[in-house]
Amino acid sequence: VRIVLDAMGGDNAPQVEIEGAIQAVKQNKNITVILVGKKDIIEKSILYTLLPDKYKRRLEIVNATEVVSMSDAPAEAYKKKPDSSIIVAAKLIRAGKADALVSAGNTGAVVVTTLLTIGRIKGVLRPAICTPFPSQKGHIALLDAGANVDCKPAHLVQFAVMGELYSKYILGIEKPIIGMISVGEEEEKGNDLTYATNELMAKTNLNSKGNVEGRDVVNGSVDVVVCDGFVGNVILKLAEGIGAFVFRFLKDQVKKNPFIFLGALIMSGAFKELKKKVNPDEYGGAPLLGIKKPVIISHGSASPMGIKNGINSAATFIEKQINEEIEENIKKLGGEK
Amino acid sequence: VRIVLDAMGGDNAPQVEIEGAIQAVKQNKNITVILVGKKDIIEKSILYTLLPDKYKRRLEIVNATEVVSMSDAPAEAYKKKPDSSIIVAAKLIRAGKADALVSAGNTGAVVVTTLLTIGRIKGVLRPAICTPFPSQKGHIALLDAGANVDCKPAHLVQFAVMGELYSKYILGIEKPIIGMISVGEEEEKGNDLTYATNELMAKTNLNSKGNVEGRDVVNGSVDVVVCDGFVGNVILKLAEGIGAFVFRFLKDQVKKNPFIFLGALIMSGAFKELKKKVNPDEYGGAPLLGIKKPVIISHGSASPMGIKNGINSAATFIEKQINEEIEENIKKLGGEK
């Protein structure tokens, strides 16, 4: 499989991207990675120059002179930076020269560019960002995590269909249970969007539990959590914020008291496990589900391992033909409505 | 001041309520508490019977034969349980026999009952639940935390006005900074509601920072966080869920390894501080801002200290004339629009 990697995307690009790509081609001999970015910089990087030829054969470089930064407005970047790494990468997909795309860059730019350049899977109304999120039993799929701030019931039902397949094939849940975020579990608790979505959801074959609450995102009661991109984004950012808050609070306590410091030292193994559990690198990123070809959006601060896992995740999408199955299941949905 | 307390509200009613009321009258000799609930049970409670007469004089009991449970549908309970403690309590306020109300009962029932029985402050479009929420510097005010699932821009602006006064008088922030939850800090990031609210907010004298993100709820960058009740409810429940998740995770690690157990034991002081910091009992509950007389909704699992703090908080509302100031500031707002 041929995976195109936006080499200029992340906070520490292109070094992290180069290292992640190298790890991926070393680990899996079926994978070819196409690094898209400033060719001279990539070719001169020590990691690349030292790479044995047998791996270099599966590490192509395509030049792109421009870079979309994290602060660029997505739609504007799409218009004004035609030779940016993300646009060149997406065009390689459209031209059939690669099968999937991975980027740790500006999320909005990845969404806009892939939507306009590669397009949607037939029948899909809106692509959605699907984030693997740590819960008390493994990981759940949370979508939409921010691609669509205003959603209609039909969008949420499609998100459920796509999230179910992601949960099944990538997170390994045999029969995922779907929940929709609301303000209470009872059907009458919610807003206009949740009422109409529940009604629509009931007409499908989806394994839906109906409404769930904020706490169900993490307590393991469901496997797929569906919400609009506004709520999904708030959930993700709040969770990050609370994580930082708790660690900061404990650190401050540790600083105040050498005795507590000793305890923290002894407990460090447990804290490491917790950090590992909530590390977004584990699944290498969040797919933008609904785009014709697999697109994985890695965290801006992803490590080389995160990039490698993102590439592996993209490869799994191709291998398991997840996008084909999305198209099929969305089609079935249309018939049921 | 005369505070009416729904004695049958919380998960451990009426014992916790009786104990909380006793603590309040002992601590503050200006406070009279009117316990509303099953009179025979309250009078027979050991704590009450042992109470010296000088305190009993400021601990009145009013009988109410019915109880609204946590699982009752609020609107239905309002219709079908006219002699419930919450309705009798609200009627005492309406009749001018008490100045403020505290309940740890069914939140929806408190909202519906006080709205219909006591009514709104003049000019207030919608009352909002304002929750004190732990952040990296003290506590912020989060509103609406669940009273209104669908909000209009004018509602959110009024929430900002009310939250500002709560932050100032109860949380002690001299010049509170207001932020509105969105999906990014830039003005163009958001949905139709946030765009229109920002526009309206700009025409006021509010000390508004514009958009904030989920992480800003806890990172101390703002003092008042405004959002619709759907998002606010998700934030509250998710935060509870993450707290439970982290503690459960660390507990499991501790169980697996006696060495880590030792570390946790040594660190227990730090964990206790953290639990104290996130304890909802500290401020005794969330006011339902916008109702003519102060209404405090305590946590269902509030301790006696939580109930006592709720009563104290209600007394502060009266003492500082917060509701009068809300009316005044909402009136000013009307002129500015």
XYZ file of C-alpha atoms in Angstrom:
674
model
C 0.000 0.000 0.000
C 1.088 3.537 -0.732
C 0.560 6.071 2.058
C 1.194 9.745 1.475
C 2.473 11.613 4.528
C 2.266 15.377 4.928
C 5.885 15.832 6.022
C 5.423 19.491 7.021
C 2.311 19.068 9.172
C 3.106 18.637 12.855
C 4.587 20.916 15.480
C 8.010 19.331 14.993
C 7.884 18.741 11.263
C 9.570 17.431 9.278
C 11.908 15.599 11.693
C 9.145 13.708 13.499
C 7.454 12.827 10.218
C 10.674 11.527 8.679
C 11.412 9.397 11.723
C 7.845 8.064 11.861
C 7.896 7.205 8.163
C 11.201 5.367 8.564
C 9.805 3.373 11.492
C 6.763 2.465 9.399
C 8.663 1.217 6.356
C 11.026 -0.733 8.587
C 8.178 -2.374 10.468
C 5.921 -3.270 7.563
C 7.387 -4.254 4.226
C 4.074 -3.836 2.433
C 4.071 -0.117 3.095
C 5.526 2.569 0.867
C 5.477 6.082 2.322
C 5.494 9.165 0.125
C 6.830 12.108 2.094
C 5.464 15.377 0.775
C 7.286 18.555 1.742
C 10.430 20.569 1.207
C 12.506 18.026 -0.663
C 15.909 19.570 0.040
C 15.292 19.619 3.788
C 14.003 16.061 3.870
C 16.838 14.686 1.749
C 19.425 16.394 3.909
C 18.043 15.071 7.181
C 20.524 12.771 8.884
C 17.954 10.046 9.508
C 17.162 9.916 5.809
C 20.742 10.015 4.580
C 21.702 7.168 6.909
C 18.776 4.994 5.835
C 19.822 1.755 4.043
C 18.795 1.617 0.377
C 16.426 -1.314 0.878
C 14.220 0.966 2.949
C 14.797 4.074 0.855
C 13.152 2.295 -2.029
C 9.895 2.454 -0.058
C 10.374 6.040 1.079
C 9.648 8.396 -1.781
C 9.854 12.163 -1.584
C 7.617 14.581 -3.461
C 8.444 18.266 -3.331
C 6.013 20.900 -2.015
C 7.314 24.416 -1.529
C 4.659 25.804 0.798
C 3.532 24.974 4.321
C 0.153 25.528 5.967
C 0.790 26.598 9.552
C -1.370 25.764 12.565
C -2.601 29.360 12.690
C -3.585 29.623 9.006
C -7.311 29.912 8.298
C -8.145 26.641 6.488
C -10.232 27.983 3.594
C -7.781 30.794 2.961
C -4.780 28.464 3.080
C -6.508 26.242 0.535
C -6.854 29.169 -1.861
C -3.545 30.897 -1.287
C -1.080 28.058 -0.797
C -1.640 25.745 -3.765
C 1.814 24.206 -3.454
C 1.479 23.426 0.257
C 2.371 19.927 1.421
C -1.229 19.069 2.357
C -2.636 20.113 -1.046
C 0.122 18.348 -2.983
C -0.458 15.254 -0.826
C -4.210 15.290 -1.480
C -3.630 15.727 -5.210
C -1.432 12.613 -5.239
C -4.400 10.696 -3.856
C -6.779 12.182 -6.404
C -4.339 11.241 -9.193
C -4.363 7.648 -7.968
C -0.690 7.735 -6.980
C -1.375 6.892 -3.335
C -4.084 5.089 -1.361
C -4.319 7.004 1.900
C -3.171 10.223 3.565
C -1.695 10.977 6.988
C -1.158 14.500 8.349
C -0.351 15.963 11.751
C -1.017 19.444 10.416
C -3.744 22.072 10.747
C -6.912 20.008 11.243
C -9.204 22.455 9.482
C -6.858 22.565 6.490
C -6.788 18.764 6.269
C -10.606 18.672 6.349
C -11.093 21.403 3.737
C -8.334 20.165 1.432
C -9.272 16.492 1.408
C -12.972 17.306 1.096
C -12.401 19.548 -1.918
C -9.588 17.557 -3.536
C -10.484 13.930 -2.842
C -14.205 14.250 -2.138
C -16.716 12.281 -0.116
C -17.628 8.610 -0.227
C -20.797 8.196 -2.277
C -23.826 8.821 -0.066
C -21.917 10.432 2.794
C -23.374 13.858 3.621
C -20.555 15.104 5.839
C -17.161 13.680 6.746
C -16.543 13.453 10.499
C -13.431 13.392 12.644
C -13.479 10.181 14.659
C -11.234 10.290 17.721
C -10.232 7.220 19.723
C -10.826 8.235 23.342
C -9.669 6.377 26.477
C -12.444 4.839 28.575
C -12.658 2.509 31.549
C -12.610 -0.459 29.175
C -10.227 0.238 26.307
C -11.034 3.018 23.866
C -14.255 4.390 22.474
C -14.780 6.172 19.154
C -15.955 9.775 19.548
C -17.382 11.510 16.493
C -17.752 14.155 15.241
C -14.791 15.652 17.078
C -14.872 18.962 15.266
C -15.384 18.841 11.492
C -19.040 20.010 11.598
C -20.194 22.565 14.172
C -23.834 22.470 13.103
C -25.298 19.048 12.399
C -28.611 17.614 11.262
C -30.118 14.311 12.461
C -29.191 12.522 9.216
C -25.562 13.533 9.737
C -25.456 12.071 13.233
C -26.975 8.792 12.035
C -24.294 8.544 9.354
C -21.633 9.302 11.961
C -22.974 6.353 13.952
C -22.637 4.074 10.909
C -19.071 5.182 10.252
C -18.073 5.123 13.911
C -19.395 1.601 14.269
C -17.104 0.370 11.491
C -14.124 2.221 12.952
C -14.794 0.697 16.364
C -15.092 -2.757 14.850
C -12.072 -2.775 12.572
C -9.608 -0.453 14.277
C -10.531 -0.626 17.962
C -11.449 -4.317 17.744
C -14.946 -4.200 19.287
C -17.010 -7.006 17.842
C -20.472 -5.492 18.250
C -20.057 -1.844 19.182
C -22.779 -0.164 21.236
C -23.660 3.325 20.060
C -24.685 6.196 22.311
C -25.680 9.740 21.449
C -24.619 12.549 23.766
C -27.514 14.218 25.527
C -28.364 15.707 28.921
C -29.919 12.557 30.356
C -30.482 8.941 29.417
C -34.246 9.176 29.124
C -35.515 9.768 25.609
C -37.311 12.970 26.607
C -34.082 14.527 27.871
C -32.335 16.404 25.121
C -32.781 19.082 22.505
C -34.424 19.262 19.089
C -31.404 17.611 17.467
C -31.327 14.618 19.814
C -35.098 14.027 19.615
C -35.054 13.912 15.826
C -31.862 11.845 15.718
C -33.242 9.237 18.115
C -36.321 8.924 15.939
C -34.218 8.430 12.824
C -31.796 6.079 14.596
C -34.679 3.841 15.663
C -35.461 3.128 12.015
C -31.992 1.678 11.397
C -30.302 -1.574 12.340
C -27.721 0.262 14.413
C -26.964 -1.165 17.831
C -27.967 2.096 19.511
C -28.482 2.633 23.207
C -30.108 6.012 22.625
C -29.095 8.925 24.821
C -25.982 8.874 26.960
C -24.446 11.545 29.187
C -21.052 13.218 29.411
C -19.808 10.645 31.895
C -20.536 7.800 29.456
C -17.713 9.048 27.241
C -15.272 7.573 29.745
C -17.138 4.994 31.834
C -17.148 2.243 29.238
C -20.939 1.930 28.926
C -20.807 2.484 25.155
C -18.259 1.986 22.376
C -19.207 4.747 19.951
C -20.216 8.220 21.124
C -22.003 10.364 18.560
C -22.414 14.142 18.818
C -22.152 17.248 16.697
C -18.684 18.647 16.098
C -19.228 21.575 18.475
C -19.934 19.326 21.451
C -17.258 16.840 20.337
C -14.616 19.548 20.213
C -15.590 20.817 23.674
C -15.358 17.251 25.025
C -11.870 16.703 23.593
C -10.466 20.022 24.738
C -12.047 19.783 28.190
C -10.605 16.298 28.674
C -7.146 17.564 27.698
C -7.604 20.480 30.077
C -8.677 18.316 33.000
C -5.738 15.971 32.418
C -3.340 18.914 32.531
C -5.152 20.310 35.592
C -4.850 17.073 37.585
C -1.181 16.527 36.754
C -0.362 20.168 37.498
C -2.222 20.024 40.797
C -0.393 16.894 41.938
C 2.941 18.336 40.778
C 2.343 21.454 42.874
C 1.556 19.281 45.896
C 4.730 17.297 45.264
C 6.806 20.469 45.110
C 5.448 21.663 48.434
C 6.296 18.512 50.339
C 9.361 16.245 49.943
C 7.483 13.404 51.602
C 4.783 13.535 48.940
C 7.573 13.708 46.363
C 8.802 10.355 47.641
C 5.322 8.900 47.268
C 5.013 10.239 43.730
C 8.386 8.728 42.892
C 7.249 5.330 44.140
C 3.956 5.727 42.277
C 5.586 6.898 39.061
C 4.862 3.559 37.389
C 1.141 4.069 37.900
C 1.288 7.626 36.542
C 3.206 6.387 33.510
C 0.513 3.793 32.833
C -2.125 6.513 33.065
C -0.216 8.759 30.673
C 0.171 5.843 28.286
C -3.539 5.130 28.485
C -4.466 8.682 27.549
C -1.658 9.140 25.004
C -3.196 10.084 21.642
C -0.233 8.441 19.891
C -1.528 4.959 20.623
C -3.831 4.873 17.610
C -1.783 7.397 15.679
C -4.576 9.848 15.123
C -8.178 10.399 14.243
C -9.510 9.359 10.847
C -11.569 11.833 8.885
C -14.309 9.343 8.063
C -16.356 9.813 4.910
C -13.583 10.965 2.557
C -13.196 8.680 -0.473
C -9.749 7.513 0.558
C -8.583 6.981 4.145
C -7.369 10.175 5.817
C -5.737 10.091 9.263
C -5.273 13.308 11.225
C -2.482 12.839 13.747
C -2.013 15.041 16.803
C 0.067 18.141 16.131
C 2.435 17.072 18.887
C 2.564 13.438 17.747
C 5.797 11.533 18.382
C 7.477 9.490 15.624
C 5.626 6.501 17.094
C 2.370 8.412 16.703
C 3.134 9.087 13.041
C 4.085 5.439 12.527
C 0.846 4.307 14.149
C -1.076 6.764 11.980
C 0.508 5.211 8.892
C -0.307 1.715 10.168
C -3.872 2.779 10.864
C -4.196 4.106 7.298
C -2.836 0.784 6.022
C -5.457 -1.089 8.050
C -8.218 1.041 6.505
C -7.056 -0.082 3.071
C -6.479 -3.710 4.011
C -9.889 -4.127 5.693
C -11.590 -2.076 2.976
C -13.293 0.048 5.609
C -14.210 2.838 3.192
C -15.889 0.354 0.865
C -17.906 -0.942 3.797
C -18.835 2.604 4.821
C -20.202 3.200 1.331
C -22.193 -0.016 1.461
C -23.649 0.636 4.932
C -24.539 4.231 4.128
C -26.327 2.950 1.045
C -28.328 0.469 3.142
C -29.222 3.287 5.504
C -30.674 5.284 2.626
C -33.046 2.425 1.865
C -34.229 2.181 5.441
C -35.136 5.808 5.903
C -32.692 35.985 57.151
C -35.130 33.157 56.673
C -33.966 30.282 54.466
C -36.343 27.514 53.507
C -34.685 24.119 53.107
C -36.228 21.252 51.148
C -35.654 18.604 53.834
C -36.612 15.684 51.585
C -34.428 16.551 48.585
C -31.049 14.816 48.669
C -29.982 11.206 48.342
C -29.728 10.892 52.131
C -32.661 13.085 53.109
C -33.785 14.139 55.599
C -30.863 13.239 57.912
C -28.243 15.172 55.952
C -30.573 18.164 55.618
C -31.381 18.215 59.340
C -27.712 18.045 60.244
C -26.802 20.732 57.708
C -29.559 23.019 58.976
C -28.402 22.575 62.562
C -24.826 23.413 61.599
C -26.063 26.536 59.824
C -28.137 27.914 62.716
C -25.312 27.153 65.135
C -22.764 28.937 62.984
C -24.730 32.046 62.078
C -27.174 33.561 64.521
C -28.798 35.714 61.852
C -30.088 32.644 60.046
C -33.425 30.940 60.598
C -33.925 27.706 58.677
C -37.380 26.410 57.791
C -37.188 22.675 57.204
C -39.932 21.530 54.834
C -40.766 17.834 54.792
C -42.355 15.014 56.740
C -42.776 16.726 60.081
C -43.072 13.578 62.183
C -39.829 12.143 60.816
C -37.926 15.402 61.261
C -39.192 15.974 64.804
C -38.279 12.451 65.812
C -34.748 12.633 64.481
C -32.220 12.352 67.289
C -30.210 15.344 66.136
C -33.303 17.517 66.301
C -34.540 16.239 69.646
C -31.134 16.797 71.233
C -30.859 20.343 69.914
C -30.818 23.036 72.659
C -33.865 25.296 72.621
C -31.889 28.419 71.793
C -31.146 26.879 68.378
C -34.536 25.240 67.973
C -36.062 28.685 67.981
C -34.337 29.281 64.653
C -35.166 25.871 63.201
C -38.797 25.783 62.144
C -40.532 22.796 60.606
C -43.284 22.960 57.993
C -45.047 19.764 57.038
C -45.136 18.420 53.463
C -46.522 14.955 52.903
C -45.111 14.197 49.477
C -41.603 13.771 48.079
C -40.329 14.305 44.534
C -37.801 11.574 43.799
C -34.704 11.912 41.629
C -36.347 9.798 38.935
C -39.619 11.767 38.779
C -40.230 13.729 35.581
C -40.121 17.386 36.739
C -43.223 18.747 34.968
C -45.279 15.721 35.974
C -44.116 15.902 39.586
C -45.135 19.553 39.652
C -48.649 18.639 38.581
C -49.144 15.454 40.546
C -47.377 16.115 43.844
C -48.788 19.442 45.053
C -47.871 18.710 48.664
C -44.285 17.773 47.910
C -41.550 19.406 49.975
C -40.169 21.401 47.045
C -43.572 22.864 46.109
C -44.464 23.687 49.717
C -41.029 25.289 50.111
C -41.465 27.424 46.992
C -44.939 28.497 48.131
C -43.476 29.728 51.425
C -41.209 31.998 49.405
C -44.077 33.226 47.264
C -46.105 33.963 50.406
C -43.224 36.072 51.717
C -42.573 33.735 54.634
C -38.967 33.057 53.619
C -36.255 34.864 51.643
C -34.398 32.095 49.862
C -34.604 28.380 49.052
C -32.084 25.534 49.235
C -32.716 22.053 47.811
C -30.526 19.027 47.096
C -33.394 17.376 45.259
C -34.316 16.641 41.652
C -32.733 19.532 39.721
C -35.402 19.657 37.038
C -38.133 19.765 39.675
C -36.424 22.640 41.486
C -36.163 24.573 38.198
C -39.770 23.970 37.146
C -41.243 24.552 40.602
C -39.382 27.740 41.428
C -39.925 29.127 37.934
C -43.667 28.536 38.096
C -44.181 29.342 41.779
C -41.732 32.172 42.473
C -41.155 33.467 38.959
C -38.319 35.272 37.226
C -36.528 38.482 38.104
C -37.969 41.295 36.002
C -36.252 41.341 32.606
C -34.670 37.905 32.906
C -35.609 35.735 29.922
C -34.428 32.402 31.316
C -33.059 31.349 34.676
C -29.731 29.515 34.485
C -27.962 27.027 36.729
C -24.606 28.522 37.683
C -22.105 25.925 38.883
C -18.884 26.779 40.699
C -16.248 24.693 38.919
C -12.659 24.067 40.070
C -9.968 25.629 37.890
C -6.221 26.116 38.099
C -6.780 29.345 39.997
C -9.703 28.974 42.388
C -13.172 28.406 40.984
C -14.930 29.637 37.890
C -18.668 30.081 37.365
C -20.092 27.831 34.651
C -23.547 28.641 33.310
C -25.947 27.465 32.089
C -25.230 24.046 33.541
C -28.451 22.444 32.387
C -31.627 24.505 32.838
C -31.985 25.416 29.128
C -30.984 22.944 26.414
C -31.719 25.317 23.539
C -30.558 28.893 23.976
C -30.678 32.114 22.012
C -27.941 34.768 21.925
C -29.880 37.103 24.249
C -30.081 34.298 26.821
C -26.329 33.752 26.792
C -25.654 37.464 27.222
C -27.954 37.531 30.248
C -26.179 34.451 31.631
C -22.934 36.413 31.349
C -24.438 39.296 33.341
C -25.705 36.991 36.085
C -22.537 34.868 36.152
C -20.404 37.985 36.507
C -22.280 39.003 39.662
C -22.075 35.480 41.083
C -18.336 35.391 40.441
C -17.889 38.786 42.061
C -19.975 38.322 45.197
C -19.760 34.594 45.904
C -16.453 33.516 44.362
C -14.759 36.790 45.278
C -13.334 37.748 41.875
C -13.092 41.527 41.664
C -13.367 41.950 37.902
C -14.413 38.634 36.420
C -13.375 37.820 32.850
C -16.111 36.217 30.779
C -15.566 33.601 28.091
C -18.053 31.877 25.827
C -17.501 28.229 24.968
C -16.711 27.650 21.313
C -14.496 25.444 19.161
C -11.618 27.884 18.923
C -10.582 31.260 20.266
C -10.803 33.118 16.970
C -14.077 34.907 16.381
C -14.745 33.002 13.172
C -14.579 29.667 14.979
C -17.976 28.637 16.262
C -21.553 28.070 15.240
C -24.530 30.295 14.506
C -25.224 30.733 18.228
C -21.696 31.842 19.117
C -21.429 34.247 16.173
C -24.643 36.022 17.094
C -23.821 36.006 20.817
C -20.384 37.541 20.256
C -21.997 40.286 18.223
C -24.515 41.010 20.961
C -21.898 40.730 23.723
C -19.728 43.348 21.986
C -22.498 45.912 22.456
C -22.441 45.524 26.246
C -20.050 46.660 28.950
C -19.291 43.072 29.897
C -15.652 42.199 30.436
C -15.802 39.534 27.735
C -12.845 37.717 26.225
C -14.994 36.330 23.418
C -14.599 32.667 22.501
C -12.853 30.178 24.742
C -12.324 26.425 24.362
C -13.109 23.400 26.495
C -9.726 23.555 28.183
C -10.373 27.109 29.376
C -13.031 25.771 31.752
C -10.221 24.510 33.970
C -7.051 26.388 33.047
C -7.908 29.600 34.856
C -7.860 31.869 31.787
C -11.399 33.118 32.484
C -13.658 33.470 35.544
C -17.098 32.993 34.011
C -17.789 30.406 31.315
C -21.008 30.875 29.366
C -22.656 28.182 27.258
C -26.073 26.710 26.557
C -27.432 24.199 29.055
C -26.822 21.253 26.732
C -23.093 21.909 26.470
C -22.914 22.907 30.156
C -24.485 19.645 31.241
C -22.081 17.640 29.063
C -19.138 19.546 30.569
C -20.249 18.852 34.146
C -20.980 15.165 33.614
C -17.823 14.585 31.587
C -15.701 16.225 34.297
C -17.324 13.997 36.923
C -16.708 11.001 34.687
C -13.058 11.823 34.083
C -12.502 12.328 37.807
C -13.967 8.908 38.523
C -11.954 7.413 35.663
C -8.621 8.756 36.926
C -9.210 7.692 40.536
C -10.413 4.258 39.433
C -7.418 3.820 37.159
C -4.935 4.702 39.888
C -6.783 2.474 42.385
C -6.502 -0.462 39.980
C -2.781 0.183 39.609
C -2.450 0.328 43.386
C -4.232 -2.995 43.780
C -1.906 -4.676 41.316
C 1.280 -3.627 43.055
C 1.954 -3.317 46.822
C 4.893 -1.020 46.112
C 2.608 1.430 44.307
C 0.193 1.073 47.225
C 2.928 2.350 49.503
C 3.472 5.339 47.223
C -0.241 6.090 47.178
C -0.325 5.902 50.964
C 2.490 8.418 51.224
C 0.805 10.596 48.619
C -2.619 10.370 50.211
C -2.370 13.956 51.472
C -2.027 15.215 47.897
C -4.996 13.121 46.731
C -7.060 14.454 49.625
C -6.244 18.021 48.614
C -7.310 17.220 45.059
C -10.574 15.677 46.238
C -11.187 18.716 48.406
C -10.517 21.012 45.471
C -13.086 19.275 43.275
C -15.611 18.711 46.088
C -18.933 20.299 45.087
C -19.725 20.826 48.789
C -17.290 23.717 49.051
C -19.766 26.290 47.767
C -22.785 24.282 48.821
C -24.390 24.103 45.440
C -25.277 25.903 42.265
C -27.642 28.866 42.337
C -30.508 28.958 39.882
C -29.849 32.539 38.799
C -32.728 34.642 37.515
C -35.444 33.470 39.924
C -36.945 36.340 41.947
C -35.603 35.023 45.236
C -32.263 33.208 45.687
C -32.478 29.480 44.938
C -29.523 27.177 45.619
C -29.469 23.681 44.147
C -27.159 21.493 46.207
C -25.631 18.267 44.954
C -27.851 15.214 45.527
C -25.014 13.589 47.449
C -24.185 16.733 49.441
C -22.814 16.234 52.944
C -24.226 18.165 55.934
C -21.389 20.626 55.344
C -22.555 21.002 51.746
C -26.090 21.802 52.921
C -24.759 24.245 55.485
C -22.640 25.969 52.830
C -25.696 26.084 50.557
C -27.640 27.855 53.305
C -24.750 30.259 53.870
C -24.535 30.928 50.156
C -28.281 31.723 50.085
C -27.768 34.084 53.023
C -24.972 35.849 51.146
C -27.275 36.336 48.155
C -29.723 38.152 50.434
C -27.109 40.103 52.336
C -25.319 41.340 49.199
C -28.630 41.917 47.405
C -27.347 40.010 44.403
C -30.814 39.505 42.901
C -31.500 43.226 43.077
C -28.251 43.867 41.246
C -29.105 41.240 38.637
C -32.371 43.066 37.962
C -30.553 46.361 37.646
C -27.826 45.057 35.339
C -30.279 43.198 33.132
C -32.227 46.426 32.834
C -29.083 48.303 31.759
C -28.426 45.598 29.200
C -31.835 46.180 27.686
C -30.947 49.825 27.169
C -27.672 49.020 25.469
C -29.008 46.638 22.884
